[in-house]
Short mmCIF file of C-alpha atoms and ligand atoms in Angstrom, two decimals:
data_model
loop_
_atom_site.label_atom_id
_atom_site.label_comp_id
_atom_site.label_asym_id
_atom_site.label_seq_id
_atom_site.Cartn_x
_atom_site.Cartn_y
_atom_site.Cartn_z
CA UNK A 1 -69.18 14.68 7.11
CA UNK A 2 -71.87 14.04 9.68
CA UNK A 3 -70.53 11.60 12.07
CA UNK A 4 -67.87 14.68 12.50
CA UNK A 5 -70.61 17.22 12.90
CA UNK A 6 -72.36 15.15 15.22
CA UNK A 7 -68.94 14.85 17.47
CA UNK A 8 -68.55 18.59 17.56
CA UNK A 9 -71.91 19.26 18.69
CA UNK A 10 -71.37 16.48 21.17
CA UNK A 11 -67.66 17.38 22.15
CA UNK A 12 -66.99 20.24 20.90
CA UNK A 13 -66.62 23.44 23.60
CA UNK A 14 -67.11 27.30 22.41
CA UNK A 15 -64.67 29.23 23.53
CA UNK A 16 -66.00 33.14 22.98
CA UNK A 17 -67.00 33.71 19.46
CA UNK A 18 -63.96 32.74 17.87
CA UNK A 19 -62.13 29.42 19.11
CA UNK A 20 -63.71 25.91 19.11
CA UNK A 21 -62.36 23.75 21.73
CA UNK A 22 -62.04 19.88 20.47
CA UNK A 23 -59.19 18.53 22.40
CA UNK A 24 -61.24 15.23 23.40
CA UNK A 25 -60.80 13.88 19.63
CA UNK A 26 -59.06 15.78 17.88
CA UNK A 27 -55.60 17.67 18.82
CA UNK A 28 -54.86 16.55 22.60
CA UNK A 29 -56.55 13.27 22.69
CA UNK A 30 -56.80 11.51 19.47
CA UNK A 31 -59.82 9.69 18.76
CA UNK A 32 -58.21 6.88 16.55
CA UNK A 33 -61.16 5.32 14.79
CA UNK A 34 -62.57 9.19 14.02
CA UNK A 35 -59.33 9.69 12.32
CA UNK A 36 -59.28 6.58 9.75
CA UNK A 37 -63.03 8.26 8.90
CA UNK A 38 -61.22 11.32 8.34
CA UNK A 39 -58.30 9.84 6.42
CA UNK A 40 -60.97 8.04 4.51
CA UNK A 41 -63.16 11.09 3.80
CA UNK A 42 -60.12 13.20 2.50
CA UNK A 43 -59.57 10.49 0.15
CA UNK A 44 -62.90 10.58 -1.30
CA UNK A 45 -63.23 14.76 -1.52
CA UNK A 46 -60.03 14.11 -3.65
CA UNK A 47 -60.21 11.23 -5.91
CA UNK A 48 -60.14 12.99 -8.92
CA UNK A 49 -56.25 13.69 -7.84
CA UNK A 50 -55.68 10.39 -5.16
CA UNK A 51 -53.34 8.71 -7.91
CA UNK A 52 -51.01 11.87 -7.71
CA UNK A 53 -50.26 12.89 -4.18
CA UNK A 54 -46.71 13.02 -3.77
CA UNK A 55 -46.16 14.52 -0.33
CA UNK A 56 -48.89 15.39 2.29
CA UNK A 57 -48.09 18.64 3.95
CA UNK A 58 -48.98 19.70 7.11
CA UNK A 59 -47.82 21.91 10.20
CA UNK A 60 -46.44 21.02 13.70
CA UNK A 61 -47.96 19.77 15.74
CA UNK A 62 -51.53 19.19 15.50
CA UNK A 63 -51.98 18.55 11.81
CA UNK A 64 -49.60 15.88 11.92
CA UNK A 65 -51.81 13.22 13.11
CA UNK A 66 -54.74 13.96 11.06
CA UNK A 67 -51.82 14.03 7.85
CA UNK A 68 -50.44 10.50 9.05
CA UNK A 69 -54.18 9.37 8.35
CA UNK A 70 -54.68 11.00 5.26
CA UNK A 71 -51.60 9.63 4.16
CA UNK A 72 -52.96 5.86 4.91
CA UNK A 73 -55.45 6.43 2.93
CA UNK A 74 -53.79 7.86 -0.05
CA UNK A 75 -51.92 4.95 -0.20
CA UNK A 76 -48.64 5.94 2.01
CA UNK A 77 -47.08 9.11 0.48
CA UNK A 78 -44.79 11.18 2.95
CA UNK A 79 -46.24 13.23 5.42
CA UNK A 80 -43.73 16.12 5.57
CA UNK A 81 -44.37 18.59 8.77
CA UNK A 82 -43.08 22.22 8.68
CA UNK A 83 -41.23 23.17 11.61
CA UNK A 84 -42.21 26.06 13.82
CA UNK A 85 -38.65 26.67 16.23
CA UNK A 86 -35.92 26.27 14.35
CA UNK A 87 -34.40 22.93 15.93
CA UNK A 88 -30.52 22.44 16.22
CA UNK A 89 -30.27 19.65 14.55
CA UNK A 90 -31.64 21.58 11.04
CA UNK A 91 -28.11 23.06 9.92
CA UNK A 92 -29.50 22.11 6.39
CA UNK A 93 -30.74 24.45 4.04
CA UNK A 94 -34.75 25.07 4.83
CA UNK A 95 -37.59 27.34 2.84
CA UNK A 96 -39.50 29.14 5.21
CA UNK A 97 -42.51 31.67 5.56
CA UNK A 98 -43.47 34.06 8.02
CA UNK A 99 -47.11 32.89 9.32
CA UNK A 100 -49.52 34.47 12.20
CA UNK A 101 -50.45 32.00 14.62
CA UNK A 102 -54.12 32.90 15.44
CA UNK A 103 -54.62 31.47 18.83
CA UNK A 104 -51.26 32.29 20.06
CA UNK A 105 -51.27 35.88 18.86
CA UNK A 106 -47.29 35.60 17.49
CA UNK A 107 -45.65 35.99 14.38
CA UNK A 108 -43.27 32.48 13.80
CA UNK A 109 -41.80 30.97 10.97
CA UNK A 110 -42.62 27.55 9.53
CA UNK A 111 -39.94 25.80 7.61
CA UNK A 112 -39.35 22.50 5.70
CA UNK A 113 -35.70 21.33 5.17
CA UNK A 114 -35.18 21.64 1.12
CA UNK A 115 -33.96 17.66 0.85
CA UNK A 116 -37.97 16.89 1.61
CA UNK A 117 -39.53 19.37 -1.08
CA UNK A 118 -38.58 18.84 -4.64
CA UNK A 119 -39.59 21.07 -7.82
CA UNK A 120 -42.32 19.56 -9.18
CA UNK A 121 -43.55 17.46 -6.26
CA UNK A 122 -47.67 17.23 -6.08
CA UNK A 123 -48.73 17.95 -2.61
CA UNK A 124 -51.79 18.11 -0.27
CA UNK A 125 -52.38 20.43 2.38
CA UNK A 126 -53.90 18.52 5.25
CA UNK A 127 -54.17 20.32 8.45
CA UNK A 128 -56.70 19.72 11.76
CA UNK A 129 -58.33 23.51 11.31
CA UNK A 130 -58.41 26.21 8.85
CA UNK A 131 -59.15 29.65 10.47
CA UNK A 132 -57.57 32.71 8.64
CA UNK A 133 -55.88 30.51 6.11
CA UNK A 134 -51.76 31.45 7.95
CA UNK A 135 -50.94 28.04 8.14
CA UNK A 136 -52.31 26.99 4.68
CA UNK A 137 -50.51 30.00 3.13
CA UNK A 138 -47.59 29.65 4.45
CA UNK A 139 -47.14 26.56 3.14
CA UNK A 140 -48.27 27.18 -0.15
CA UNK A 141 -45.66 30.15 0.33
CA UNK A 142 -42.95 27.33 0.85
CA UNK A 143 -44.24 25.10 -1.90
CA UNK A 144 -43.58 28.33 -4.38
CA UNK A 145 -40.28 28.41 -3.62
CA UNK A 146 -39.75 24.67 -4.02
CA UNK A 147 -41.44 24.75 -7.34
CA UNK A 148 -43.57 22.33 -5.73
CA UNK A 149 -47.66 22.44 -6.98
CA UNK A 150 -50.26 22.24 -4.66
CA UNK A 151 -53.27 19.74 -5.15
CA UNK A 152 -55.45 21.43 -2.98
CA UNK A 153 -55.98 22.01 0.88
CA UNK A 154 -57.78 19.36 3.06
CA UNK A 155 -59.18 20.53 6.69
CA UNK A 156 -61.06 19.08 9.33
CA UNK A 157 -63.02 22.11 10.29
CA UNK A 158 -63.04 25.17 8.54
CA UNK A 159 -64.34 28.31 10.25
CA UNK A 160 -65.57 30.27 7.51
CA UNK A 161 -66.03 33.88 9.64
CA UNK A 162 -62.80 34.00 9.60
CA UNK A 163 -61.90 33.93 6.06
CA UNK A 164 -59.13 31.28 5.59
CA UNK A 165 -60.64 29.59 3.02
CA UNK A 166 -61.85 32.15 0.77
CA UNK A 167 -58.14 33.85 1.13
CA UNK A 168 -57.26 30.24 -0.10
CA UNK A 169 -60.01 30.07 -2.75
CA UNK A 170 -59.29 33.24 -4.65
CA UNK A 171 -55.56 32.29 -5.11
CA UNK A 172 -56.94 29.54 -7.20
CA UNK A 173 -56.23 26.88 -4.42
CA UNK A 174 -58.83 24.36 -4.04
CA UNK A 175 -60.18 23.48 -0.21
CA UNK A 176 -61.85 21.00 1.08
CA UNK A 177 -63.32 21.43 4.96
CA UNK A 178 -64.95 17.99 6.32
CA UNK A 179 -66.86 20.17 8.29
CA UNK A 180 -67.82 23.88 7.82
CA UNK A 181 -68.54 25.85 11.28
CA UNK A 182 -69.87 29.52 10.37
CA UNK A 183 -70.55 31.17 13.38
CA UNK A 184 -70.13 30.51 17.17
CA UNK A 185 -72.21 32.19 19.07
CA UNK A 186 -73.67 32.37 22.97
CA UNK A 187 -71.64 28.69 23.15
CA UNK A 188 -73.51 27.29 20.19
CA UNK A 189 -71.29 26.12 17.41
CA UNK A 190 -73.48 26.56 14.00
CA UNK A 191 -72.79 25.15 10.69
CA UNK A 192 -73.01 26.40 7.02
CA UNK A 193 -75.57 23.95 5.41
P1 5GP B 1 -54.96 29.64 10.57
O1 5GP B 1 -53.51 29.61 10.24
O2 5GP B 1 -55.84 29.09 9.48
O3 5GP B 1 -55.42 30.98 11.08
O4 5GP B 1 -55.14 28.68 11.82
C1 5GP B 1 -54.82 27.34 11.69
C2 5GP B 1 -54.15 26.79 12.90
O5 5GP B 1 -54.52 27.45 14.10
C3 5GP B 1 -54.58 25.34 13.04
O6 5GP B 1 -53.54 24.51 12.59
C4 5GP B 1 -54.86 25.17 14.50
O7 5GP B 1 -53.73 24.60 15.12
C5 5GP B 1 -55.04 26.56 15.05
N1 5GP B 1 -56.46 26.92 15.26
C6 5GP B 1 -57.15 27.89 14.62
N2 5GP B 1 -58.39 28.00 15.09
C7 5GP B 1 -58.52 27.06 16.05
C8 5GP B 1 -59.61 26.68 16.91
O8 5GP B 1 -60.73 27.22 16.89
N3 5GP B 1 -59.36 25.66 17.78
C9 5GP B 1 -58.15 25.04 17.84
N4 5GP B 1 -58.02 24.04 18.73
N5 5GP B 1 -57.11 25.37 17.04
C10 5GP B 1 -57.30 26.37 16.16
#
């Protein structure tokens, strides 16, 4: 997606080789008019399956704008965030999974309440980045023990040196990265062609 490549190279900040810094659009402030592009875009990587998205998943709290779009454009299914704390008010049954976060360097569990994940519900993965592929998995992970199937994964930026996707790809799960950033390096963010 080029008018996202072009904003990272514009916006985008290298943080040492490993983190990409794009809180001016995309998870601090939101860039609003970016986001129906992306919405749009996630559509089109998936329109073999747009007629059968039942529930758009996504994690706390910076996929959950970039889901809200997606779901827009996939005509208005749920977007259904996994929880990172456990909150007081979820006394209801949840699934959960045991996930890494990668820039916060703890283990924490996600969890979804069971009332919003049915057996046999069709979902989407839709999250802002895809790193080592925790967050994706984890869900998947929770989707397993709904009975729930997974459509495929849809990610803003994927950062391909560190593996995520091709953890994803060899369980069978289909990704989809809007853009693809494979090495950052002296503060220059490159891309795989
Ligand atoms: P993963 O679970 O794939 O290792 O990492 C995915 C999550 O970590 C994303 O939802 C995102 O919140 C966060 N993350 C991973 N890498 C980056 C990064 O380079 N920049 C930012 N801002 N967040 C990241």
């Amino acid at each position: 997606m080029e008018i996202l490549k072009d904003r990272i190279i514009k916006d985008g900040v290298a943080v040492g080789t490993e983190i990409l810094k794009v809180d001016s659009f995309l998870n601090h402030q939101i860039d609003v008019r970016l986001f129906e592009e992306i919405g749009d875009e996630f559509r089109r990587r998936f329109a073999d399956v747009s007629g059968q998205v039942d529930k758009i998943l996504t994690v706390e709290a910076s996929g959950i704008a970039v889901a809200a779009f997606a779901a827009r454009a996939f005509g208005y299914p749920p977007v259904v965030f996994a929880k990172k704390e456990k909150p007081n008010t979820m006394d209801e049954q949840y699934y959960f999974s045991e996930v890494m976060s990668f820039t916060k360097r703890t283990m924490s569990s996600i969890r979804i309440a069971k009332k919003f994940l049915s057996a046999g519900d069709r979902c989407l993965i839709i999250d802002d980045f895809l790193a080592h592929g925790q967050a994706a998995l984890g869900l998947c992970h929770i989707a397993d023990q709904a009975g729930a199937f997974i459509l495929g994964v849809g990610t803003v930026i994927e950062k391909s040196f560190q593996g995520g996707g091709e953890r994803l790809r060899e369980k069978g799960v289909r990704v989809e990265s809007l853009a693809v950033v494979s090495k950052i390096e002296n503060g220059e963010i490159f891309f795989r062609i």
